[in-house]
Amino acid sequence: TGTPVNGTLSLNITNILDSFGNALTTTAFSYTTDITSPGYTVSNPSTGTMVNTLPSIQINYTEPMLDAGNSANYTLSGAGTGSLAVNTVTALGGNAFRLNFSGTISNGTVNITLAANIRDNAGNPPASNSFSLTGDIIAPTQTSNPVARKAIGNSLTSITFTFSEPVLSASNSANYTFSGPGAGTLAVASINTVSSSIYQINLTGTPAQGVFTVTLANITDIAGNALSGTTLTLVAGYSKYRRINILNSGITGALTNFPVAVIVNASRIDYSAMQANGIDIAFYDNETEGFNKLSHEIEHWNAAGNSLIWVRVPSITANSNADFFYMYYGNPSGTDSQNASAVWDNNFRAVHHFNKPATTSQTDSTSYAHNAVPGGMVTGTLVNTPLGLGLNFDGIDDMLTIADTANLRFTGNLTISMWVNWNSAPLGTAPLVEKGGITGIDDDDNYSFFLKNVSPGRMSIEFMDNTSNLRSFSQGSQTVNTGSWVHLLFRYNGTNIRFYQNGALQDEFPAAYTLKNTITLPLLIGRNNNGGVNYFFNGIMDEVRISSTPRTAAWAEAEYKSGADTYLSYGPEL
């Protein structure tokens, strides 16, 4: 009866004789009693450790164990188990065993339970039959102050990074690098560890105007997951910025390299924070598109009213309002970053904003430099328009002439567009754009786009066939009213002709001929000649564009909405 304790148990036998009176040869026995459960430690990784992979784990027992090398005697449970299983067990010697796993871990606790078969030589099971690890396969993230894309002005003394969980190596200054034109001389001076997940990066040096990127390297969480979101992009040289959303919902086609009209006023920009001519303004694409600087051209700047900037957007998604870009501004010492000709890709052969004094040449914004020389214009001919400035043609002798050049002669694809507010056509024709016709030869045109004075006017196109020299004439069926602003677009693709008014398709005709591109006469705006009779446009004209590509229906609608200031929405100033 009773229970032993740890130690030596001696048994002495006395007074036991055989039947002849002989005493026992051996009268004492010794045993070692062991009632203590064995212990163990866990290493590589240790108990409770957070891990993102688990190829193996080592169990170090305090004494020799029976059946500890049998993989069936270890079971796994818990949310972090995933597809983990004990594949094999390796005896390492010295009472140590390595559990080798197959499968992958998940997020959560992994419980490892030892079966009752595992025991010491005395039959004692371990004092604890289970231990746990924590599976963590989620990468840490970071937020920052200043926030991403922030306009930081001309100085930056510190950046605070807040990580989603405790991280390692975030206090090492070598793990932060600066790149990009806006980085200037910025460098890490010191790092304050606010907590295990918050670090203040103190900076030395000054930024320059432009975008720069702070790159974070070698930062992981305790489980070893590398940081997700290893860059912070900021914009130096500007004190304010806004997000501008593109409202392309309902327009069924995607657009590429589309120039949008950014129209700003006191409700959309802080003029007081800017230079008088607006040169301290810049535009950047959204993060998905790479946060690249966008080419822009300031057409008109009026700090007391509306200003107009054209911005080239590389891509716009069909039937979506998800696309956006950023406008940065506010730097009294900033430099001009315009790149006007880059706003208009090579498909644009001429773009005239009509924003120069009427008696001087009207500059072509494209790289082709097809400047238009005025004729008959007077000082008062430059007038205000919804898009800024335009030219008022008197219907008597006002016109613009562009010298002949091969890249204004077309055989196939051609698009002409403009904004007009016309009055009348006393002689029956209101000429818009004509290439040819000034020699008195009837209808000797590469192309002639005009309004025919029918109830009160309709879009019309006339050209000579490239082979037969026969005349082709097409007239729209829809009225172009006088006395109000309308957007007109003519498109020819070698197969058919289309007329668009205010972004909507009005007419489509088959094209029987190919444009005659051997006519070397100048291009005229606001005048044409038919049979020796000169016709002049009477009204206001703005934003005349000639393209060597057949613009799509989506383009026509977006161009109208952009000019009508209904294509963009402006976020709050930040």
XYZ file of C-alpha atoms in Angstrom:
574
model
C 0.000 0.000 0.000
C 1.045 3.633 -0.290
C 3.055 5.383 -2.986
C 6.761 5.668 -3.643
C 8.775 8.846 -3.880
C 11.734 9.610 -6.086
C 14.891 7.852 -5.024
C 16.301 4.393 -4.213
C 14.026 1.734 -2.776
C 15.837 -1.019 -0.821
C 14.085 -4.295 0.067
C 15.643 -6.423 2.824
C 14.463 -10.037 3.308
C 14.911 -11.698 6.684
C 13.857 -14.927 8.504
C 13.071 -16.736 5.312
C 14.535 -20.304 5.301
C 13.993 -23.304 3.149
C 12.618 -26.496 4.697
C 16.111 -27.602 5.624
C 16.789 -24.352 7.502
C 19.006 -22.757 4.878
C 18.826 -18.944 4.683
C 18.384 -17.053 1.370
C 21.524 -16.427 -0.562
C 20.394 -12.872 -1.441
C 18.576 -10.954 1.226
C 18.573 -7.360 -0.217
C 17.289 -5.766 -3.437
C 17.462 -2.144 -4.684
C 15.158 -0.247 -7.124
C 15.152 3.298 -8.488
C 11.768 4.957 -8.205
C 10.774 7.765 -10.704
C 7.425 9.497 -10.340
C 8.483 12.823 -11.989
C 7.012 13.678 -15.381
C 9.684 14.560 -17.918
C 9.921 18.108 -19.233
C 10.891 19.531 -22.593
C 11.770 22.750 -24.349
C 10.920 23.778 -27.891
C 13.385 25.505 -30.214
C 13.807 26.499 -33.843
C 11.263 28.085 -33.449
C 10.482 28.538 -29.774
C 7.079 28.060 -28.173
C 4.750 30.996 -28.834
C 6.822 32.313 -31.707
C 5.065 33.978 -34.655
C 6.057 32.261 -37.894
C 5.081 32.552 -41.552
C 6.557 29.173 -42.495
C 7.105 26.014 -40.455
C 9.440 23.520 -42.119
C 10.431 21.934 -38.793
C 10.577 22.334 -35.036
C 12.897 20.829 -32.390
C 11.732 19.288 -29.092
C 14.399 18.840 -26.411
C 13.290 16.354 -23.691
C 14.863 16.348 -20.236
C 15.429 12.567 -20.268
C 15.279 9.623 -22.646
C 11.790 9.052 -24.038
C 9.929 6.129 -25.520
C 8.009 6.514 -28.834
C 9.075 10.168 -29.248
C 10.350 9.343 -32.744
C 6.952 8.192 -34.019
C 5.271 10.892 -36.158
C 1.849 9.406 -35.402
C 2.254 10.510 -31.787
C 2.066 14.219 -32.722
C -1.213 15.845 -33.802
C -1.885 19.395 -35.038
C -4.943 21.585 -34.473
C -5.980 25.234 -34.535
C -6.802 27.901 -37.140
C -3.168 28.299 -38.123
C -2.690 24.652 -38.998
C -3.627 25.146 -42.647
C -2.374 22.122 -44.538
C 0.454 21.382 -42.084
C 1.163 17.774 -41.123
C 4.014 16.029 -39.295
C 5.791 14.251 -42.086
C 8.725 12.610 -40.283
C 10.550 12.778 -36.942
C 14.338 12.804 -36.787
C 16.186 11.686 -33.619
C 18.997 14.186 -33.071
C 20.597 12.510 -30.063
C 20.794 13.824 -26.560
C 17.023 13.365 -26.066
C 16.272 15.838 -28.939
C 13.876 15.189 -31.807
C 13.101 17.280 -34.917
C 9.536 17.284 -36.252
C 9.596 17.770 -40.038
C 6.421 19.267 -41.526
C 4.763 19.198 -44.905
C 2.123 21.671 -46.111
C 1.747 25.377 -45.357
C 0.778 27.377 -42.344
C -2.199 29.757 -42.046
C -2.992 32.705 -39.820
C -3.801 31.725 -36.264
C -2.718 29.352 -33.511
C -1.038 26.021 -34.271
C -1.465 23.555 -31.384
C 0.925 20.566 -31.275
C -0.295 17.740 -29.001
C 1.884 14.833 -27.771
C 0.180 11.437 -27.498
C 0.156 9.450 -24.232
C 2.467 6.911 -25.871
C 5.346 9.321 -25.416
C 6.768 8.591 -21.949
C 9.990 8.179 -20.073
C 11.445 4.811 -19.120
C 9.421 4.808 -15.906
C 6.225 5.294 -17.920
C 5.724 8.941 -16.935
C 4.205 11.118 -19.673
C 5.460 14.714 -20.131
C 4.143 17.244 -17.646
C 2.520 19.130 -20.515
C 1.186 17.303 -23.495
C 0.854 20.305 -25.859
C 2.400 23.605 -26.902
C 1.503 26.326 -29.429
C 2.941 28.538 -32.141
C 1.280 31.431 -33.955
C 0.932 31.397 -37.705
C 1.254 34.820 -39.369
C 1.351 35.066 -43.154
C 0.002 38.629 -43.436
C 2.566 41.222 -44.480
C 2.752 44.394 -42.404
C 1.685 47.676 -44.014
C 2.508 51.298 -43.319
C 0.887 54.697 -43.296
C 2.790 57.920 -43.108
C 2.679 61.527 -42.054
C 2.851 63.329 -44.408
C 0.475 61.103 -46.341
C 1.288 59.728 -49.780
C 1.131 62.265 -52.653
C 1.172 65.145 -50.167
C 2.374 68.518 -51.436
C 5.107 69.356 -48.941
C 6.258 72.769 -50.164
C 9.962 73.541 -50.021
C 10.968 71.839 -46.767
C 10.570 68.522 -44.973
C 12.025 67.898 -41.510
C 10.598 64.475 -40.660
C 8.409 61.597 -41.793
C 6.557 59.385 -39.317
C 5.809 55.828 -40.383
C 3.116 53.891 -38.527
C 3.221 50.161 -39.200
C 0.247 47.836 -38.832
C 2.147 45.671 -36.308
C 5.523 45.582 -34.559
C 8.348 45.416 -37.077
C 12.069 44.733 -37.152
C 14.885 46.882 -38.600
C 12.763 50.030 -38.952
C 15.239 51.933 -36.786
C 18.100 51.379 -39.231
C 18.665 54.554 -41.261
C 20.251 52.535 -44.072
C 16.823 51.058 -44.784
C 15.452 54.400 -46.083
C 16.545 55.825 -49.437
C 15.394 58.855 -51.454
C 15.108 59.068 -55.235
C 13.530 61.250 -57.899
C 13.936 64.870 -59.014
C 12.189 66.204 -55.914
C 14.543 64.451 -53.471
C 17.082 67.256 -53.617
C 19.597 66.755 -50.791
C 17.227 64.960 -48.403
C 18.789 62.248 -46.220
C 18.079 60.499 -42.919
C 19.688 62.273 -39.962
C 18.316 60.102 -37.137
C 15.382 57.858 -36.215
C 13.221 58.063 -33.096
C 11.570 54.805 -32.027
C 8.188 55.962 -30.733
C 7.017 52.364 -30.257
C 7.635 48.976 -31.814
C 5.343 49.988 -34.675
C 5.891 53.780 -34.938
C 9.131 55.376 -36.107
C 9.930 59.044 -36.720
C 12.496 59.573 -39.473
C 14.316 62.875 -38.918
C 15.695 64.423 -42.095
C 18.480 66.707 -43.139
C 18.792 68.622 -46.430
C 16.125 70.217 -48.617
C 13.878 68.873 -51.378
C 13.702 70.215 -54.929
C 10.668 70.869 -57.137
C 9.086 67.626 -58.319
C 8.188 64.101 -57.250
C 10.395 61.989 -55.035
C 10.087 58.522 -53.542
C 11.104 57.230 -50.129
C 11.889 53.511 -50.393
C 11.799 51.264 -47.304
C 13.934 48.100 -47.373
C 14.649 45.075 -45.140
C 11.725 45.758 -42.799
C 9.743 42.704 -41.675
C 7.309 41.760 -38.964
C 8.289 39.343 -36.187
C 7.140 36.378 -38.272
C 9.446 37.404 -41.106
C 6.831 38.771 -43.492
C 8.323 41.522 -45.647
C 6.696 44.945 -45.588
C 3.921 45.488 -48.126
C 3.987 48.985 -49.544
C 7.660 49.812 -49.477
C 7.459 53.250 -51.087
C 6.113 56.659 -50.150
C 5.712 59.207 -52.944
C 5.638 62.912 -52.129
C 5.661 66.072 -54.226
C 8.000 68.907 -53.318
C 7.859 72.494 -54.505
C 4.079 72.817 -54.205
C 2.051 73.701 -51.136
C -1.403 72.520 -52.251
C -3.032 69.890 -54.399
C -6.407 68.574 -55.552
C -7.689 65.354 -57.007
C -9.474 65.784 -60.352
C -11.924 63.046 -61.365
C -12.700 62.184 -64.997
C -16.426 61.703 -65.619
C -16.337 59.255 -68.520
C -19.394 57.249 -67.451
C -21.802 56.869 -70.347
C -19.048 57.261 -72.946
C -18.640 53.748 -74.286
C -15.160 54.000 -75.774
C -11.754 54.139 -74.120
C -9.524 57.110 -74.901
C -5.766 57.345 -75.346
C -3.646 60.498 -75.028
C -6.715 62.657 -74.587
C -6.221 66.397 -73.842
C -8.673 67.425 -71.116
C -9.605 71.025 -70.412
C -8.842 71.898 -66.783
C -10.835 75.062 -66.139
C -10.031 76.659 -62.794
C -11.326 79.673 -60.923
C -11.349 80.920 -57.343
C -13.555 77.986 -56.298
C -11.142 75.427 -57.751
C -7.733 76.913 -57.033
C -6.144 79.297 -54.552
C -4.906 82.044 -56.856
C -3.369 83.895 -53.901
C -0.906 81.038 -53.332
C 0.328 81.097 -56.927
C 2.477 83.120 -59.226
C 0.631 85.601 -61.403
C 0.993 83.621 -64.619
C 0.263 80.213 -63.099
C 3.629 78.683 -63.961
C 3.804 77.007 -60.533
C 1.233 74.389 -61.483
C 1.797 70.738 -62.335
C -0.253 67.608 -62.950
C 0.421 63.971 -62.046
C -1.348 60.757 -62.988
C -2.886 58.502 -60.351
C -0.932 55.807 -58.516
C -2.291 52.961 -60.648
C -0.867 54.652 -63.724
C 2.498 55.180 -62.036
C 2.075 58.699 -60.636
C 3.857 60.131 -63.675
C 4.019 63.822 -64.464
C 1.475 64.764 -67.129
C 2.237 67.206 -69.926
C 0.243 70.428 -69.723
C -0.214 73.718 -71.559
C -1.559 76.908 -70.012
C -3.735 78.436 -72.717
C -5.177 81.289 -70.705
C -4.539 82.579 -67.170
C -6.807 85.042 -65.396
C -6.416 85.267 -61.625
C -9.620 87.321 -61.485
C -11.727 84.732 -63.324
C -11.397 81.498 -65.280
C -8.089 80.011 -66.381
C -7.657 77.164 -68.865
C -4.984 74.461 -68.862
C -4.852 71.549 -71.302
C -3.589 68.287 -69.758
C -2.757 65.136 -71.713
C -4.161 62.040 -69.973
C -2.542 58.807 -71.261
C -5.585 56.559 -70.873
C -9.234 56.887 -69.879
C -11.382 53.831 -69.195
C -14.583 53.374 -71.192
C -17.876 54.028 -69.403
C -16.209 54.730 -66.067
C -15.752 57.542 -63.567
C -12.875 55.741 -61.852
C -9.989 57.553 -63.549
C -8.435 60.606 -61.937
C -5.286 62.695 -61.743
C -3.807 65.329 -59.427
C -3.222 69.061 -59.730
C -0.386 70.609 -57.663
C 0.197 74.326 -57.189
C 1.404 77.026 -54.840
C 5.120 77.827 -55.070
C 6.143 81.500 -55.275
C 9.626 80.471 -56.406
C 8.589 77.558 -58.623
C 9.727 77.139 -62.209
C 7.596 76.630 -65.296
C 7.100 72.922 -66.078
C 4.854 73.295 -69.145
C 5.436 71.065 -72.170
C 2.815 72.400 -74.551
C 3.670 70.469 -77.702
C 3.705 67.169 -75.764
C 0.039 67.678 -74.838
C -0.860 67.133 -78.494
C 0.388 63.834 -79.918
C 1.521 63.393 -83.520
C -2.033 62.735 -84.702
C -2.784 66.410 -84.102
C -1.513 68.281 -87.181
C -2.680 71.703 -85.987
C -4.208 73.020 -82.757
C -5.151 76.697 -82.590
C -6.444 78.176 -79.339
C -6.826 81.693 -80.818
C -5.439 83.240 -77.651
C -2.994 85.679 -79.248
C -3.683 89.306 -80.256
C -5.773 89.265 -83.405
C -3.259 91.107 -85.550
C -0.418 88.667 -84.802
C 0.128 85.071 -85.851
C -1.936 82.502 -83.984
C 0.461 79.898 -82.602
C 0.001 76.218 -83.384
C 0.397 74.293 -80.116
C 1.582 71.106 -81.826
C 5.163 70.267 -82.689
C 4.356 70.901 -86.375
C 4.294 74.686 -85.774
C 1.585 75.421 -88.336
C 1.124 79.000 -87.213
C -1.762 80.940 -88.753
C -1.177 84.404 -90.227
C -4.090 86.860 -89.825
C -5.676 88.770 -92.658
C -8.210 91.578 -92.221
C -8.135 91.222 -88.434
C -8.306 94.274 -86.152
C -7.318 94.715 -82.526
C -10.813 94.179 -81.144
C -11.223 90.826 -82.893
C -9.806 88.852 -79.903
C -12.786 88.179 -77.608
C -13.714 86.174 -74.523
C -15.191 82.704 -75.035
C -16.332 79.924 -72.676
C -12.877 78.377 -73.125
C -10.995 81.626 -72.555
C -10.279 83.572 -75.744
C -11.276 83.283 -79.390
C -11.434 85.252 -82.623
C -14.435 87.208 -83.864
C -14.583 87.006 -87.671
C -16.487 89.918 -89.274
C -17.764 88.044 -92.348
C -16.154 90.649 -94.608
C -12.429 90.031 -94.831
C -11.259 88.315 -91.612
C -9.292 85.124 -92.166
C -6.223 83.121 -91.150
C -3.739 81.493 -93.515
C -1.452 78.520 -92.851
C 1.255 77.873 -95.420
C 1.025 74.663 -97.415
C 2.904 71.682 -96.027
C 2.759 67.985 -96.816
C 1.515 67.034 -93.351
C -1.636 69.129 -93.867
C -2.507 67.274 -97.083
C -4.591 64.148 -96.561
C -5.665 61.174 -98.655
C -7.427 59.097 -96.018
C -8.006 59.728 -92.329
C -8.960 63.262 -91.283
C -10.765 64.941 -88.369
C -11.550 68.658 -88.039
C -13.169 70.064 -84.906
C -13.859 73.473 -83.376
C -16.154 75.597 -81.255
C -18.225 78.231 -83.095
C -20.824 80.857 -82.297
C -21.865 82.032 -85.731
C -24.174 84.795 -86.893
C -25.107 84.320 -90.539
C -23.867 83.499 -94.030
C -25.017 86.320 -96.334
C -23.751 84.531 -99.454
C -25.021 81.132 -98.371
C -21.770 79.670 -97.031
C -19.990 80.086 -93.683
C -16.454 78.732 -94.283
C -14.654 77.034 -91.408
C -11.497 75.280 -92.668
C -10.402 74.885 -96.284
C -7.237 73.442 -97.803
C -7.173 74.926 -101.325
C -9.653 76.948 -103.364
C -8.056 80.410 -103.352
C -6.966 80.375 -107.009
C -10.462 80.768 -108.422
C -10.553 77.180 -109.653
C -13.992 75.865 -108.760
C -13.870 73.367 -105.895
C -10.121 72.714 -106.155
C -9.970 71.511 -102.556
C -8.100 68.850 -100.659
C -10.869 69.419 -98.105
C -13.302 72.217 -97.292
C -15.409 72.152 -94.119
C -18.154 74.791 -93.905
C -21.693 75.589 -92.842
C -24.260 75.771 -95.622
C -26.900 78.421 -94.985
C -29.949 76.160 -94.887
C -32.445 76.645 -92.031
C -30.147 78.366 -90.907
C -27.050 76.193 -91.432
C -25.816 72.643 -91.774
C -22.382 71.089 -91.606
C -20.970 70.364 -95.060
C -17.769 68.913 -96.480
C -16.383 69.169 -99.998
C -13.254 67.682 -101.531
C -11.720 66.547 -104.802
C -11.156 62.887 -105.602
C -7.484 61.918 -105.653
C -7.829 59.957 -108.914
C -10.706 61.313 -110.981
C -10.603 64.968 -109.820
C -14.364 64.722 -109.431
C -16.033 66.829 -106.763
C -17.513 65.217 -103.657
C -20.015 67.152 -101.566
C -21.841 65.976 -98.437
C -24.244 68.050 -96.385
C -25.641 67.216 -92.980
C -29.320 67.002 -92.194
C -29.225 68.737 -88.815
C -29.369 72.466 -88.149
C -26.472 74.324 -86.557
C -28.202 77.221 -84.843
C -26.829 80.742 -84.769
C -26.258 82.856 -81.669
C -25.011 80.114 -79.328
C -21.859 78.071 -78.816
C -21.746 74.676 -80.509
C -19.005 72.100 -80.890
C -18.585 70.770 -84.433
C -16.578 67.732 -85.502
C -16.117 66.306 -88.995
C -14.558 62.857 -89.409
C -13.427 61.005 -92.537
C -11.863 57.526 -92.501
C -11.690 56.705 -96.214
C -14.940 54.747 -95.989
C -17.485 57.135 -94.550
C -18.056 60.701 -93.405
C -19.488 61.655 -90.026
C -20.741 64.944 -88.625
C -20.954 65.419 -84.829
C -22.590 68.355 -83.074
C -22.077 68.839 -79.321
C -20.649 65.338 -79.076
C -23.603 63.584 -80.728
C -23.537 61.917 -84.138
C -25.732 63.893 -86.550
C -25.116 62.245 -89.923
C -23.099 59.505 -91.573
C -22.511 59.172 -95.329
C -20.533 56.726 -97.452
C -17.364 58.255 -98.893
C -17.171 57.561 -102.611
C -13.835 59.281 -103.225
C -10.355 59.554 -101.790
C -9.057 62.973 -100.771
C -6.817 64.670 -103.321
C -3.584 65.336 -101.474
C -1.623 66.937 -104.323
C -3.171 70.370 -103.833
C -0.397 72.670 -102.638
C -2.536 75.690 -101.815
C -2.549 77.132 -98.275
C -4.972 76.163 -95.547
C -7.537 78.858 -94.763
C -9.545 79.386 -91.596
C -12.668 81.534 -91.921
C -12.516 81.872 -95.712
C -13.011 79.821 -98.849
C -13.254 80.491 -102.573
C -15.715 78.992 -104.992
C -15.647 79.948 -108.642
C -13.730 83.120 -107.911
C -16.120 84.242 -105.153
C -14.690 84.679 -101.647
C -16.787 83.615 -98.673
C -16.000 84.676 -95.095
C -17.105 83.343 -91.732
C -19.280 85.674 -89.640
C -19.073 84.860 -85.940
C -16.713 83.695 -83.189
C -14.450 80.693 -83.573
C -12.295 78.906 -80.983
C -10.171 75.782 -80.550
C -9.681 74.696 -84.172
C -8.050 71.260 -84.422
C -6.960 69.210 -87.419
C -6.014 65.548 -86.909
C -4.654 62.809 -89.144
C -6.766 60.126 -87.468
C -10.508 59.437 -87.608
C -11.665 60.354 -84.114
C -14.156 57.978 -82.521
C -17.644 58.708 -81.246
C -16.253 58.502 -77.705
C -13.619 61.093 -78.577
C -16.200 63.450 -80.082
C -18.395 63.241 -76.986
C -15.495 63.627 -74.563
C -14.070 66.590 -76.503
C -17.434 68.342 -76.313
C -17.945 67.613 -72.600
C -14.396 68.670 -71.820
C -14.846 72.024 -73.535
C -18.256 72.464 -71.915
C -16.668 71.961 -68.456
C -18.795 68.908 -67.629
C -16.099 66.243 -68.006
C -14.192 66.774 -64.747
C -15.018 67.141 -61.067
C -12.657 68.806 -58.614
C -11.915 67.439 -55.152
C -11.176 69.553 -52.079
C -7.939 71.432 -51.699
C -5.435 69.463 -49.627
